[in-house]
Structure formats: C-alpha cells, structure tokens
mmCIF file of C-alpha atoms in Angstrom:
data_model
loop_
_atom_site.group_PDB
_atom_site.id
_atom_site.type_symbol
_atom_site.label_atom_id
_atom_site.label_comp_id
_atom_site.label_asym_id
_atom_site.label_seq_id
_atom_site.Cartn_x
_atom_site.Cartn_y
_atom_site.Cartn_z
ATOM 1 C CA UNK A 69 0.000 0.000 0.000
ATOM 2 C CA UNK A 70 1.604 3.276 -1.023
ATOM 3 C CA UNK A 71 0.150 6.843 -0.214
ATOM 4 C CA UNK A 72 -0.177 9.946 -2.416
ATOM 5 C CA UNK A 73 -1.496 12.723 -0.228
ATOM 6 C CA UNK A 74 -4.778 11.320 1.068
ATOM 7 C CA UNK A 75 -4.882 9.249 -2.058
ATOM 8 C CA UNK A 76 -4.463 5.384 -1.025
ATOM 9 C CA UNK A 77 -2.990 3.252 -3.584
ATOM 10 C CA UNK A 78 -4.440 0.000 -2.988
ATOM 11 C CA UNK A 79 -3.459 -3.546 -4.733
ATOM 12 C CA UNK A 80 -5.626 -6.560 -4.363
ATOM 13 C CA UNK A 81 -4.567 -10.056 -5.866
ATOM 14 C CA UNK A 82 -6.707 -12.342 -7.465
ATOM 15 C CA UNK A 83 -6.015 -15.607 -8.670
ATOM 16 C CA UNK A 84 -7.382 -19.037 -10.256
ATOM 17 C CA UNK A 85 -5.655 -21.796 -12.053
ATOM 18 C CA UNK A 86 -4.121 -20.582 -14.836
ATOM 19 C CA UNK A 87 -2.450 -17.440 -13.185
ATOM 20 C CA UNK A 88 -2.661 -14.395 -11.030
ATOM 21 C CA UNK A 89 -3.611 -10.501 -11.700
ATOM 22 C CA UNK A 90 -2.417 -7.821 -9.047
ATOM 23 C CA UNK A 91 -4.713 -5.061 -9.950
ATOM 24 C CA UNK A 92 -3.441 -1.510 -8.595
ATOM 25 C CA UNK A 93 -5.419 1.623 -8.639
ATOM 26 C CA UNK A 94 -6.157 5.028 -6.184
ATOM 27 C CA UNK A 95 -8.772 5.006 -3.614
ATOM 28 C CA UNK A 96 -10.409 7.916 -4.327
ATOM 29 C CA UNK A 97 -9.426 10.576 -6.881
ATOM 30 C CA UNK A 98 -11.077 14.323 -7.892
ATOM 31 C CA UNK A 99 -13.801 14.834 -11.039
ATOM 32 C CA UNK A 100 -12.038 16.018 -13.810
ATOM 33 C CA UNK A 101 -9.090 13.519 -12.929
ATOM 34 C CA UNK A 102 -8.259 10.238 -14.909
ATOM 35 C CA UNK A 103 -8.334 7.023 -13.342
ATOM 36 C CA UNK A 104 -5.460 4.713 -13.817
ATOM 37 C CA UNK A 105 -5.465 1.187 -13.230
ATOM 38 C CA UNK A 106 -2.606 -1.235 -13.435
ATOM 39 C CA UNK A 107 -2.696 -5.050 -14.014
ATOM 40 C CA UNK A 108 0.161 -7.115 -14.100
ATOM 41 C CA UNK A 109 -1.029 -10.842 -15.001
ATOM 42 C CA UNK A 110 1.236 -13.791 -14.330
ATOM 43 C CA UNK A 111 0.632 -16.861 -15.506
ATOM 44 C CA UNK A 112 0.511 -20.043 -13.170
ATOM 45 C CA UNK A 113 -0.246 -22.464 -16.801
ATOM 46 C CA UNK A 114 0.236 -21.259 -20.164
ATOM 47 C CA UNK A 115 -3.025 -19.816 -21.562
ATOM 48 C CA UNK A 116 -3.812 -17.319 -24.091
ATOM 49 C CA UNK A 117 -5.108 -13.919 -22.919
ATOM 50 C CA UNK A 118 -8.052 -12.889 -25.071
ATOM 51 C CA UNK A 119 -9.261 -9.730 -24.053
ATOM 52 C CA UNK A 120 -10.298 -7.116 -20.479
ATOM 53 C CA UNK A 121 -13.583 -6.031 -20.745
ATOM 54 C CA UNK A 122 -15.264 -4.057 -17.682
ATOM 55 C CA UNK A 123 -18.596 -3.071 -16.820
ATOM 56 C CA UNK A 124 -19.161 0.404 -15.546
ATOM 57 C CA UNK A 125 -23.213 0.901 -14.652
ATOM 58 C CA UNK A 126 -21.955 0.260 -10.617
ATOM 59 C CA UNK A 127 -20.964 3.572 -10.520
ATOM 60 C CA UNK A 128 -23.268 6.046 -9.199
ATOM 61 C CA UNK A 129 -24.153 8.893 -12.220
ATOM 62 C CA UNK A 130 -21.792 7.491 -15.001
ATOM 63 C CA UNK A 131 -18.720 9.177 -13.656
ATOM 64 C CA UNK A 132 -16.681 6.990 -15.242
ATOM 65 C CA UNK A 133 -16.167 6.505 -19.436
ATOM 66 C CA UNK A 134 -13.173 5.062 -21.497
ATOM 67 C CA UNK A 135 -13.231 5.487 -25.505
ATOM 68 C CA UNK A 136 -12.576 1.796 -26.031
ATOM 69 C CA UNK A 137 -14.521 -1.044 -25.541
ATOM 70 C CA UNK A 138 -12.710 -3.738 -24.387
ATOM 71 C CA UNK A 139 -8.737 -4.213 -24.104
ATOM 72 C CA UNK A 140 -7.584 -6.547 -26.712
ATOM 73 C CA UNK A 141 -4.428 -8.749 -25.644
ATOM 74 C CA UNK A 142 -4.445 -11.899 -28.371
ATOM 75 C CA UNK A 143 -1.457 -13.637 -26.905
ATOM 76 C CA UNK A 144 -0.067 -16.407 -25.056
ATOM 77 C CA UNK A 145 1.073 -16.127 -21.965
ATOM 78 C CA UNK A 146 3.716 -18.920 -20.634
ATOM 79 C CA UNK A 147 3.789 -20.406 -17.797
ATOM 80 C CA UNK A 148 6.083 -18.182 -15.392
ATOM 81 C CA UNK A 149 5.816 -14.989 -17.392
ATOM 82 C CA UNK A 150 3.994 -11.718 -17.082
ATOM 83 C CA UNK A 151 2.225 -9.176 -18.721
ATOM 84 C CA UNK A 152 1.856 -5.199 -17.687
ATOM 85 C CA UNK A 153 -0.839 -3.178 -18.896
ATOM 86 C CA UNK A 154 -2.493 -0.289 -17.895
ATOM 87 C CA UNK A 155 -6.106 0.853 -18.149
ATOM 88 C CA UNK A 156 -6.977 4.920 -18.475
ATOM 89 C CA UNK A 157 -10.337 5.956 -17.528
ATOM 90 C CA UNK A 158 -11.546 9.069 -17.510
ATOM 91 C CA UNK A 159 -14.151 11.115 -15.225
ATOM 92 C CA UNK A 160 -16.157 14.292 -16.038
ATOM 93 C CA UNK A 161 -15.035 17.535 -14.374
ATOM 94 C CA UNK A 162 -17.939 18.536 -11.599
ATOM 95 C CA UNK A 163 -19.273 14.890 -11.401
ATOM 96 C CA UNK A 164 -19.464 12.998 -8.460
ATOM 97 C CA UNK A 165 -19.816 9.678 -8.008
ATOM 98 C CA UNK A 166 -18.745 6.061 -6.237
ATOM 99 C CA UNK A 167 -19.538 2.412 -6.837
ATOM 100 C CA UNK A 168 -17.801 -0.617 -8.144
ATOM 101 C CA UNK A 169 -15.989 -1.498 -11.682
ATOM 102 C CA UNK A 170 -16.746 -5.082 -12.686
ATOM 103 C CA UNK A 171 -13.386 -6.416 -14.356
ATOM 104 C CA UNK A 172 -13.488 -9.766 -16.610
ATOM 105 C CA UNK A 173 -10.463 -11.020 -18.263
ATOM 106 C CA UNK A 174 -11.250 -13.643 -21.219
ATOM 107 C CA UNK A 175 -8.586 -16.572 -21.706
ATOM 108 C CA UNK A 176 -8.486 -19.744 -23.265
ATOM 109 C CA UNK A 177 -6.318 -23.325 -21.775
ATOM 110 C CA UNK A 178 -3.992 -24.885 -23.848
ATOM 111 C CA UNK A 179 -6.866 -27.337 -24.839
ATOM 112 C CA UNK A 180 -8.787 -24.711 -26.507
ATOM 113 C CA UNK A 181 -11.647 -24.052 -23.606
ATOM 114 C CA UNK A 182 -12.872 -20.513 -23.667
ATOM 115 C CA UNK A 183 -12.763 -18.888 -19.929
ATOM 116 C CA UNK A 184 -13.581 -16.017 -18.109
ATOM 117 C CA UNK A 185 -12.341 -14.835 -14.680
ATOM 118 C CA UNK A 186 -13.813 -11.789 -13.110
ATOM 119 C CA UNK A 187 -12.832 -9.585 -10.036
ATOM 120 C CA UNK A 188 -14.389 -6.125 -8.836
ATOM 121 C CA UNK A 189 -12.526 -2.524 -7.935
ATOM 122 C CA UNK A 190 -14.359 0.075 -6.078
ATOM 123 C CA UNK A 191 -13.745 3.932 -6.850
ATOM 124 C CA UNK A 192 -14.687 7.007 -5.134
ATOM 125 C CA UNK A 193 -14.936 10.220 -7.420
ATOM 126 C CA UNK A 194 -15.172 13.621 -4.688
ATOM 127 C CA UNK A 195 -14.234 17.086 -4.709
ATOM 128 C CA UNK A 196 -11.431 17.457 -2.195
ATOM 129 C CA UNK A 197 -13.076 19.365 0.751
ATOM 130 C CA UNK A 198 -11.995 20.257 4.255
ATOM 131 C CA UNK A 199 -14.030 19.131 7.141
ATOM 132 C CA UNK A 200 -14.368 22.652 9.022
ATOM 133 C CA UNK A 201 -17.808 22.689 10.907
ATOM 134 C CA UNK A 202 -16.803 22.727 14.587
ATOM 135 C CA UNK A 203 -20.213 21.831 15.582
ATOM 136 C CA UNK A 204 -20.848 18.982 13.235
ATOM 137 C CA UNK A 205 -20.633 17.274 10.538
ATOM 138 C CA UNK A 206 -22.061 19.463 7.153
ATOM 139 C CA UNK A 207 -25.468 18.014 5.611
ATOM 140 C CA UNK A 208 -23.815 17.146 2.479
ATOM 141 C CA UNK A 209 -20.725 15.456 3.599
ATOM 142 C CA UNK A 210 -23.287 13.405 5.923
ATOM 143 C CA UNK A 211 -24.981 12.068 2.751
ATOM 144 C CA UNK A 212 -21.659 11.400 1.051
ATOM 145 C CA UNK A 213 -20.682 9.224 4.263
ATOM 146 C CA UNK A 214 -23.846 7.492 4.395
ATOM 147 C CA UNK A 215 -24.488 6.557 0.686
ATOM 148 C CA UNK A 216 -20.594 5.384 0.122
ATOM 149 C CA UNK A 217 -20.633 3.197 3.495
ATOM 150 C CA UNK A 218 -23.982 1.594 2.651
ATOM 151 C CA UNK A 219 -22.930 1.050 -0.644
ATOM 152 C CA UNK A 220 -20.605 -2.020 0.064
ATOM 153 C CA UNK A 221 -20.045 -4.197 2.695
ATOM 154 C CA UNK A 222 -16.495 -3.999 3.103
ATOM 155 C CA UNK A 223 -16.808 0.362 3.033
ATOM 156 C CA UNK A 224 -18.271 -0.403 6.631
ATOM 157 C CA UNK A 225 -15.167 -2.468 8.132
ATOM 158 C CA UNK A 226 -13.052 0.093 6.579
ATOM 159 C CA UNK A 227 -14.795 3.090 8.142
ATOM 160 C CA UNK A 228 -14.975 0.866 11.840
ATOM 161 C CA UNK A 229 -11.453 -0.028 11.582
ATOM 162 C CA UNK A 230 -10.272 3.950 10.741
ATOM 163 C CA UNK A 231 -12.856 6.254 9.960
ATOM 164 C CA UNK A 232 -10.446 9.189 9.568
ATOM 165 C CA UNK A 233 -8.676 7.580 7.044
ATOM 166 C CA UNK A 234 -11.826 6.179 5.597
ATOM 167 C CA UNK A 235 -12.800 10.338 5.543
ATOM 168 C CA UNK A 236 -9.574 11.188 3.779
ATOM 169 C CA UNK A 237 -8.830 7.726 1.696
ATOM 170 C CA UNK A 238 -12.428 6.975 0.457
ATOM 171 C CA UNK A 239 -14.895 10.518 0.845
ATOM 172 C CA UNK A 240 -11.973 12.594 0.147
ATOM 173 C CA UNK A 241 -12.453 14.911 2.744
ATOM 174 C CA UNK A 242 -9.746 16.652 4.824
ATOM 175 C CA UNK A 243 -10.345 16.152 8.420
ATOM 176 C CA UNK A 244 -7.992 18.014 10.935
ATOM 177 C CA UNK A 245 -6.763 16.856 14.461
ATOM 178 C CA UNK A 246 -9.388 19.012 16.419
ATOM 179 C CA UNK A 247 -12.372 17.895 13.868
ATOM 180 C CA UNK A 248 -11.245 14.201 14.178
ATOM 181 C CA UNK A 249 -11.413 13.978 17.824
ATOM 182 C CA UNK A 250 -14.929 15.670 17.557
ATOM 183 C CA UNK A 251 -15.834 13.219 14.749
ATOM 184 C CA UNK A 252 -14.498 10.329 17.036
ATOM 185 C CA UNK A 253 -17.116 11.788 19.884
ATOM 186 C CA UNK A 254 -20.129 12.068 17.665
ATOM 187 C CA UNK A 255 -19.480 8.839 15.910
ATOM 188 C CA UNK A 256 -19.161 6.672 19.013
ATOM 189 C CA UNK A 257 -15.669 5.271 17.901
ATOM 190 C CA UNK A 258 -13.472 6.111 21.055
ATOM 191 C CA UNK A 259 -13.067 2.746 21.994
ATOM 192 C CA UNK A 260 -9.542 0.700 22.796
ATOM 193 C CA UNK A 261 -8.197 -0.939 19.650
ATOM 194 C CA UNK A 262 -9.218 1.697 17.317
ATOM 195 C CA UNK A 263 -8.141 2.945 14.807
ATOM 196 C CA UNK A 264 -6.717 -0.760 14.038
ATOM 197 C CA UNK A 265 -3.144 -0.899 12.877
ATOM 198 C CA UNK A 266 -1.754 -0.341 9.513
ATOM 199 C CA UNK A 267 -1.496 -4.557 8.644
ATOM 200 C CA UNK A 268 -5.052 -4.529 9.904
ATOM 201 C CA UNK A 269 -6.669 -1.608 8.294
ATOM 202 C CA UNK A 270 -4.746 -2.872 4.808
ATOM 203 C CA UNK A 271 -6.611 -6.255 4.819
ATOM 204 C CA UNK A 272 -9.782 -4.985 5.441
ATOM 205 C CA UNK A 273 -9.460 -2.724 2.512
ATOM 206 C CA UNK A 274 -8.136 -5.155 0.247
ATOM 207 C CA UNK A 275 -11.117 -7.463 1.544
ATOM 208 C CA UNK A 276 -8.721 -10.533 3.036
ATOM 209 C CA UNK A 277 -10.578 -9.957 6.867
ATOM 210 C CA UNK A 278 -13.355 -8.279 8.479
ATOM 211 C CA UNK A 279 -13.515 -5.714 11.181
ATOM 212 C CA UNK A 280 -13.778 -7.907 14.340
ATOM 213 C CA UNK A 281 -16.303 -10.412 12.910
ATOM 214 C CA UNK A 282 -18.780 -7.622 11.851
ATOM 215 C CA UNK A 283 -21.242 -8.697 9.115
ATOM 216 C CA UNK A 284 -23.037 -5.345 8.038
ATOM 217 C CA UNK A 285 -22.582 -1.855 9.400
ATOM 218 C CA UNK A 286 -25.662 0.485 7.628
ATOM 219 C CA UNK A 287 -25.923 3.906 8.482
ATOM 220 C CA UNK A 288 -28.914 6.282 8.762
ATOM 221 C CA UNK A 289 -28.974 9.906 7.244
ATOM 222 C CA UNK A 290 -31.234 11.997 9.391
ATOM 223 C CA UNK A 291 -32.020 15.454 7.783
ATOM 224 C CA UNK A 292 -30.763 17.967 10.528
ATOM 225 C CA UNK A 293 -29.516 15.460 12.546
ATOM 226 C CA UNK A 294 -27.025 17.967 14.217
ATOM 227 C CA UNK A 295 -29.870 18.060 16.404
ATOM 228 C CA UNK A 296 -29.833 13.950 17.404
ATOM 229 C CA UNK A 297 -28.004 12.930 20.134
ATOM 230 C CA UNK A 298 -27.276 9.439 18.128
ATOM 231 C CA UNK A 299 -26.761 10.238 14.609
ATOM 232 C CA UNK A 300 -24.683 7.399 13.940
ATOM 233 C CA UNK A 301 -25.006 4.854 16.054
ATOM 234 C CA UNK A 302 -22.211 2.031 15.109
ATOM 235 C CA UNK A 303 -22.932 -0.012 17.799
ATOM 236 C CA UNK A 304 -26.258 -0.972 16.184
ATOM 237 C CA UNK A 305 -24.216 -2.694 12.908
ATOM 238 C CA UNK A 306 -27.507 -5.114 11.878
ATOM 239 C CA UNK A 307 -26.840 -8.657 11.174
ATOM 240 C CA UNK A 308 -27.510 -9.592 7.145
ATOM 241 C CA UNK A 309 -26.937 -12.615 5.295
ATOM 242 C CA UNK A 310 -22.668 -11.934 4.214
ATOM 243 C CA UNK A 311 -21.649 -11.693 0.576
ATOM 244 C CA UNK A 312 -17.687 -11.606 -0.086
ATOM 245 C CA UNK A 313 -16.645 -8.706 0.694
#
C-alpha cells in the first residue's frame, strides 16, 4: 500500500488456475481527474489472454467513461511470465460519483476451452473538501458518508477499523486533528483498539478480513440530525446474510 497525499494506492490479488492478476489503482481521486489502473497478469499455466472487458453501470451517475470497448491482448502467456498493462479511464469535471468497476479477463487453456475470470474494484470520485464545521458534521458530507458506506459491505469495516482515514482515503475529505477527535465523539468510535493498525486496516481494505467479525454496518442519514443525540449509532451494525466482501 503506497500513499499519495490522502490518495491510497491500494493492490488486491486475485487468482485461479491458470495465473494471477495484481490489480493496482487510487482510492479515491477528484472529477475532472483520470483514473489509472494497473494489471500485471502472471501466468501459473500457459493460456492465451483474449481480451479485459469491464462493466461500468456500478458507478453512481456514469462518472466513469473510457473510448474503447474492451482491451484486446491476443497472446499467449507462458507459464512463469507476465504481462503489464495499464487501463486509463476518464471522469467528467464537476461529477461525483462512487460504486464498483466489474473487471473480466477472457482466456483460453492450452486445450482450446474458452474462460472467463472476473474480479471487482471500487472507486470514489469527490471534490477534495476540508471538514471545518466545529459543531458537526455538514449536511452534504453526511450524505456522502452514508451513501458510500452503505454502498458495500467492506466500506463499513473500513470506516470501523479507521474512519479518519476512511474520511480522507475513500470521501476525500480533509479532516484536521481538532475535527477528528470531535468526529471520534459524535461517531461513538473512542473505543480501545481503534483505529486498528496499519497490517489490519490494509486487509480490510483489500477485503482478506473483516472488522472484528462484523457482518453489516448500515448507516442512517437523518435530515438535521445535528440536532440527534445518536446520529450514527455504530454499535447498532444489523446482522444480514454476508456476501464476499
């Protein structure tokens, strides 16, 4: 995991029997900015790399567009040996937006049989802003925080495990010293053991373990809720049947 700024760079491995993709890419980035995303495939058996296709209606109000529609490779890939690439997507300047980018790389063995192997990136598109409001948290940035958390599974480990970094790293906003320890009030999250170490946090964001056996955290957006005593209540994190995270 390398850091830009508040920009996370995050790699996740996925593999199956014929080889292995590390798939690296920014946590969060500004409208108007391009999206890069790096794949380096390895192959565990020799196969023959047909093409990278992706599917971009998970993200929220189409931030996301690329001129091409698919990434042709056409070649075969040897046992032991790797390939680089690197995907450029761009975003539209003013437009905000979040979700997932379905990734599916199309192969075929050695014996002919056409495959598919598929994997999923999540992307946060935000106007960098600076978490100011001494008395709480602004309406808007509320919203962002609940939609992007109750958006995914994992977004809720990762906001339990750090939620200043998941303020920085995910909604791209700024949050000083004094605001976090007024954030860390209001949110009910000054509790021993947190913010989880860097190993820790790192796995939950990369989806290998869960915060402390949590299944679901979902938050509520109150209008006005300044005016609540329990805006957020995390200790209420409601148990749902678990898909991978």
């Amino acid at each position: 995991m390398n850091h830009t700024s508040n920009v996370m760079l995050i790699t996740t491995y996925h593999t199956n029997n014929f080889f292995q993709i590390s798939c690296a890419y920014p946590s969060v980035i500004q409208p108007g900015e391009e999206l890069k995303i790096s794949l380096n495939i390895t192959a565990i058996k020799t196969c023959e790399l047909k093409k990278v296709t992706w599917n971009l209606d998970g993200i929220t109000n189409k931030t996301v567009k690329i001129d091409i529609a698919n990434l042709g490779l056409n070649q075969d890939l040897l046992e032991g040996k790797s390939l680089d690439h690197e995907l450029i997507f761009s975003t539209e300047v003013g437009k905000e937006g979040y979700g997932e980018i379905n990734m599916t790389l199309d192969f075929s063995t050695v014996d002919g049989l056409e495959k598919a192997f598929s994997w999923d990136l999540w992307i946060s598109i935000f106007k960098r802003v600076l978490a100011n409001n001494k008395n709480a948290l602004e309406d808007d940035l509320r919203k962002r925080l609940v939609n992007v958390v109750n958006a995914r599974t994992r977004n809720g480990h990762i906001f339990m495990a750090d939620h200043v970094r998941f303020f920085s790293e995910f909604l791209n906003v700024e949050v000083t010293a004094e605001i976090a320890v007024i954030l860390t009030d209001e949110l009910l999250l000054e509790e021993e053991g947190l913010p989880v170490n860097e190993e820790i946090f790192y796995a939950i964001v990369t989806g290998q373990t869960q915060f402390y056996g949590m299944e679901k955290l979902e938050l509520i957006y109150e209008e006005y809720c300044n005016e609540s005593d329990d805006n957020f209540d995390t200790d209420d994190a409601r148990e749902v049947p678990l898909n991978p995270i």
